[in-house]
Short mmCIF file of C-alpha atoms in Angstrom, two decimals:
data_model
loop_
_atom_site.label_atom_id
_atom_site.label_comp_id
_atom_site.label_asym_id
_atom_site.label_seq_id
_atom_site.Cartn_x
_atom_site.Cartn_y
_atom_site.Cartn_z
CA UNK A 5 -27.51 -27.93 57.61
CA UNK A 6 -25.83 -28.87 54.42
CA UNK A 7 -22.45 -29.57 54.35
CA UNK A 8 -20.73 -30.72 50.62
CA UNK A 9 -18.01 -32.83 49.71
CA UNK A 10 -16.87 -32.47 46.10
CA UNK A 11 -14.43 -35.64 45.11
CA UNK A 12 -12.60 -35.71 42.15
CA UNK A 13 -12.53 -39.35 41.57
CA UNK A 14 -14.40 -40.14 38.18
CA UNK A 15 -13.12 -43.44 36.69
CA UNK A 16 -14.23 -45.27 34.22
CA UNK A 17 -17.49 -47.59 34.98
CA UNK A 18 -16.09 -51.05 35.95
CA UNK A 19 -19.52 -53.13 34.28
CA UNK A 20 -19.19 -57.53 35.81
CA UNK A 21 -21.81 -59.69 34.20
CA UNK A 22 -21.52 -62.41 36.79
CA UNK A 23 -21.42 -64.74 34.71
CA UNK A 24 -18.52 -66.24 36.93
CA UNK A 25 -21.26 -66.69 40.22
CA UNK A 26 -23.86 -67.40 37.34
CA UNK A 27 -26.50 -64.68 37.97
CA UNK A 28 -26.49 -61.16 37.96
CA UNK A 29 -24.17 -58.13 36.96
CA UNK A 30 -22.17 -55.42 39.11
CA UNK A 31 -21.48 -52.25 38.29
CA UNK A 32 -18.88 -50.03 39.89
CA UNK A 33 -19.93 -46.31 39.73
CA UNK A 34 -17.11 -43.35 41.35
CA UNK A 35 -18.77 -41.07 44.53
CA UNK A 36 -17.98 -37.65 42.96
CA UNK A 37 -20.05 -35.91 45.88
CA UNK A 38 -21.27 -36.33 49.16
CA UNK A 39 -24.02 -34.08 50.94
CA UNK A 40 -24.20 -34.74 54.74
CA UNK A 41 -27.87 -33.11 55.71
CA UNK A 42 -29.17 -33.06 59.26
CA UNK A 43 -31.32 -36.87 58.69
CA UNK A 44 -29.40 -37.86 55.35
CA UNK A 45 -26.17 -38.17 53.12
CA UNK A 46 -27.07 -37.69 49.86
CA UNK A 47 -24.46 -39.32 47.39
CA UNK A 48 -23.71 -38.64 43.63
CA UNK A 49 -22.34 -41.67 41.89
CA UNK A 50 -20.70 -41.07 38.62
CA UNK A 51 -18.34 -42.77 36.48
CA UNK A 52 -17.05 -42.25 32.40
CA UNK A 53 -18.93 -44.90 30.02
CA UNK A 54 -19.42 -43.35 26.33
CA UNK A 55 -19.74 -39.99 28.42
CA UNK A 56 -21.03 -39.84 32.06
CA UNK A 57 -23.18 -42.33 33.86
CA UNK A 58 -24.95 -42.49 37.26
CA UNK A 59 -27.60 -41.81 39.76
CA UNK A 60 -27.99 -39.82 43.02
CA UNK A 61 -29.13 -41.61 46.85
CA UNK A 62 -30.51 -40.45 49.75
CA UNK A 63 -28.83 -42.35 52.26
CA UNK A 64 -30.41 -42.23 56.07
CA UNK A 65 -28.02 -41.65 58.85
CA UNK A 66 -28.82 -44.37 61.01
CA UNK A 67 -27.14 -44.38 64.75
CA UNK A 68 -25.56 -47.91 65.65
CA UNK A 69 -27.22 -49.22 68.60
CA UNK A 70 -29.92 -47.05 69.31
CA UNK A 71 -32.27 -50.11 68.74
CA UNK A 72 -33.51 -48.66 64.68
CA UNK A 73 -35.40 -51.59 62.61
CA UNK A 74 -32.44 -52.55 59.92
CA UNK A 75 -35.02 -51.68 57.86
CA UNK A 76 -34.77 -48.37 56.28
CA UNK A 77 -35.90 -46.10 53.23
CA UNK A 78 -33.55 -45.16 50.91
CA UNK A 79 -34.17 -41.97 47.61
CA UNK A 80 -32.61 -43.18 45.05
CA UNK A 81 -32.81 -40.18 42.09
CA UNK A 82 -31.53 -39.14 38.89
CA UNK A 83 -28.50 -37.37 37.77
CA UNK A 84 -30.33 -36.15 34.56
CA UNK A 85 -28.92 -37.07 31.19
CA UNK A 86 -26.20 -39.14 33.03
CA UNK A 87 -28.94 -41.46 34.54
CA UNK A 88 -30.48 -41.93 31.59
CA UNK A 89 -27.12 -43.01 30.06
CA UNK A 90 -26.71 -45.91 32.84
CA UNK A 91 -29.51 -47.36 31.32
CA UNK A 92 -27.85 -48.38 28.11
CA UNK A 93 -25.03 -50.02 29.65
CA UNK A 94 -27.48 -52.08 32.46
CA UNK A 95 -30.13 -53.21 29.45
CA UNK A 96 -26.65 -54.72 28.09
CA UNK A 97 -25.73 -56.55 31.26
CA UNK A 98 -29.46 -57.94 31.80
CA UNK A 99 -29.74 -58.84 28.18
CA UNK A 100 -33.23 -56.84 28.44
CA UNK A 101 -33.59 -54.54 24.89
CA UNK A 102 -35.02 -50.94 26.09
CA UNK A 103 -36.24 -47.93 24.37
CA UNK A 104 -33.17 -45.60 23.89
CA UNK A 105 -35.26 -42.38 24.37
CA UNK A 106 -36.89 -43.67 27.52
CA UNK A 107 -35.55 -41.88 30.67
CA UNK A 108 -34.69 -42.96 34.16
CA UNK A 109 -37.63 -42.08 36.66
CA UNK A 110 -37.18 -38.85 38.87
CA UNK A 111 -36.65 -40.48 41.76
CA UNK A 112 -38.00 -43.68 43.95
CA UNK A 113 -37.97 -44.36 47.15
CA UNK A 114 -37.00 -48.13 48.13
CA UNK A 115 -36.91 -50.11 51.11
CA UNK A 116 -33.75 -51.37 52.58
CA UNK A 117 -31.90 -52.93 54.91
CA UNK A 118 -28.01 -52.49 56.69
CA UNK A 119 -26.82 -55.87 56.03
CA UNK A 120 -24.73 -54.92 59.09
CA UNK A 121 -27.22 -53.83 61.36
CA UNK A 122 -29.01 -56.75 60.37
CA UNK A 123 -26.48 -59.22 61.49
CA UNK A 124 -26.32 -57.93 64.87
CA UNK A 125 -29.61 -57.99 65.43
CA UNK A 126 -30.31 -61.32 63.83
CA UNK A 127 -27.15 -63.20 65.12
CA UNK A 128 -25.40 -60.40 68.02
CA UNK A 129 -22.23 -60.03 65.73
CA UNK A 130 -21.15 -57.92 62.50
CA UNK A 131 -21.77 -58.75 59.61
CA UNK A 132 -18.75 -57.80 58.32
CA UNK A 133 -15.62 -56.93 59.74
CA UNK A 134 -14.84 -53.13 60.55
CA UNK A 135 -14.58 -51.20 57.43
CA UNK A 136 -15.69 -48.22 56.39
CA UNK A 137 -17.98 -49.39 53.95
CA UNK A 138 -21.67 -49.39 53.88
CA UNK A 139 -23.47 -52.94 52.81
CA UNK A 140 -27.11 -52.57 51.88
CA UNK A 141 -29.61 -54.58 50.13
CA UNK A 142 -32.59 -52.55 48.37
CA UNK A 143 -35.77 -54.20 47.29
CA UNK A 144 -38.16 -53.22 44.34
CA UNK A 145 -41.50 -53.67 44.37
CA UNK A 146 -44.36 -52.86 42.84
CA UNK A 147 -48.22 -54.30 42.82
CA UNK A 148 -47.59 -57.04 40.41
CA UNK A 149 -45.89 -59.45 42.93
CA UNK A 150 -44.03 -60.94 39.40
CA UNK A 151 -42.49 -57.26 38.92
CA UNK A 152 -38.94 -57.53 41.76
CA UNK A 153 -35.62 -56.87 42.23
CA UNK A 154 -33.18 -56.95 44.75
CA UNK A 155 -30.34 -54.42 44.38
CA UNK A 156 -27.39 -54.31 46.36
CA UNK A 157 -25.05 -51.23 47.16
CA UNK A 158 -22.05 -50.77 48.84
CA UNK A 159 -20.38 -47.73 49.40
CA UNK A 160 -16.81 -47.83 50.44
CA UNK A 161 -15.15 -44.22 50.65
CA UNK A 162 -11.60 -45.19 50.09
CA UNK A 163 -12.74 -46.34 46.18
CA UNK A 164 -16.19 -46.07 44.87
CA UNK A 165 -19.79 -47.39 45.26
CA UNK A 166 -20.61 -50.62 43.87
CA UNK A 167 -24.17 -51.73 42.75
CA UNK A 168 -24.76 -55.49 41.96
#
């Protein structure tokens, strides 16, 4: 069963270079739409930079306390043209120069883990205290063990999604 949420919340890309903590960047992308299927919630993340960027997730729904591994797969997918707009604005953040007609891949699937879920099984506490948002920590890999990244979103309804 599908069932669609349309939000009208598009704001304008917040882009952080961390160069305050010293490593890193964060992005802040608007949820514009939210698709609650019967074993996912797929989200659309979309915000105005020099015309739209952002990417779509697949998002497991994941029962507290049923005794799931925090570790999880996540879809993350493209939002066509949009997508391949994000990339401009990240290659500026990384300092990384990248081929302006290459195009964001159709979708990948990445592990994951609930950085809340985590905590209580690690330590028997939350990680963080009750919100609604959603902390999770993605990891890239590929066979060349020099080729990863760590990626971490959090969704928080009230405002937006934020990638860092």
């Amino acid at each position: 069963m599908l069932k669609k949420q349309r939000r009208n919340l598009l704001r304008t890309l917040i882009l952080d270079s961390g160069e305050e903590e010293g490593w890193g960047a964060d992005i802040r992308l608007s949820i514009t739409e939210i698709a609650s299927m019967d074993s996912s919630v797929r989200y659309e993340a979309v915000s105005s930079h020099e015309g739209n960027v952002g990417v779509e997730f697949d998002l497991p729904k994941i029962k507290s306390g049923t005794g799931n591994s925090p570790t999880q797969t996540l879809t993350i997918r493209t939002c066509r043209e949009s997508s391949d707009k994000l990339l401009a604005p990240l290659s500026k953040l990384y300092k990384v120069k990248t081929d302006t007609t290459k195009h964001l891949i159709s979708s990948a699937k990445l592990a994951f883990v609930d950085l809340n879920e985590f905590a209580k099984a690690k330590f028997g506490k939350d990680a963080i205290s009750a919100t609604d948002a959603k902390e999770r920590k993605l990891f890239f890999e590929t066979e060349n063990p020099d080729d990863y990244a760590e990626l971490y979103v959090n969704i928080k309804m009230k405002r937006s999604c934020g990638l860092s």
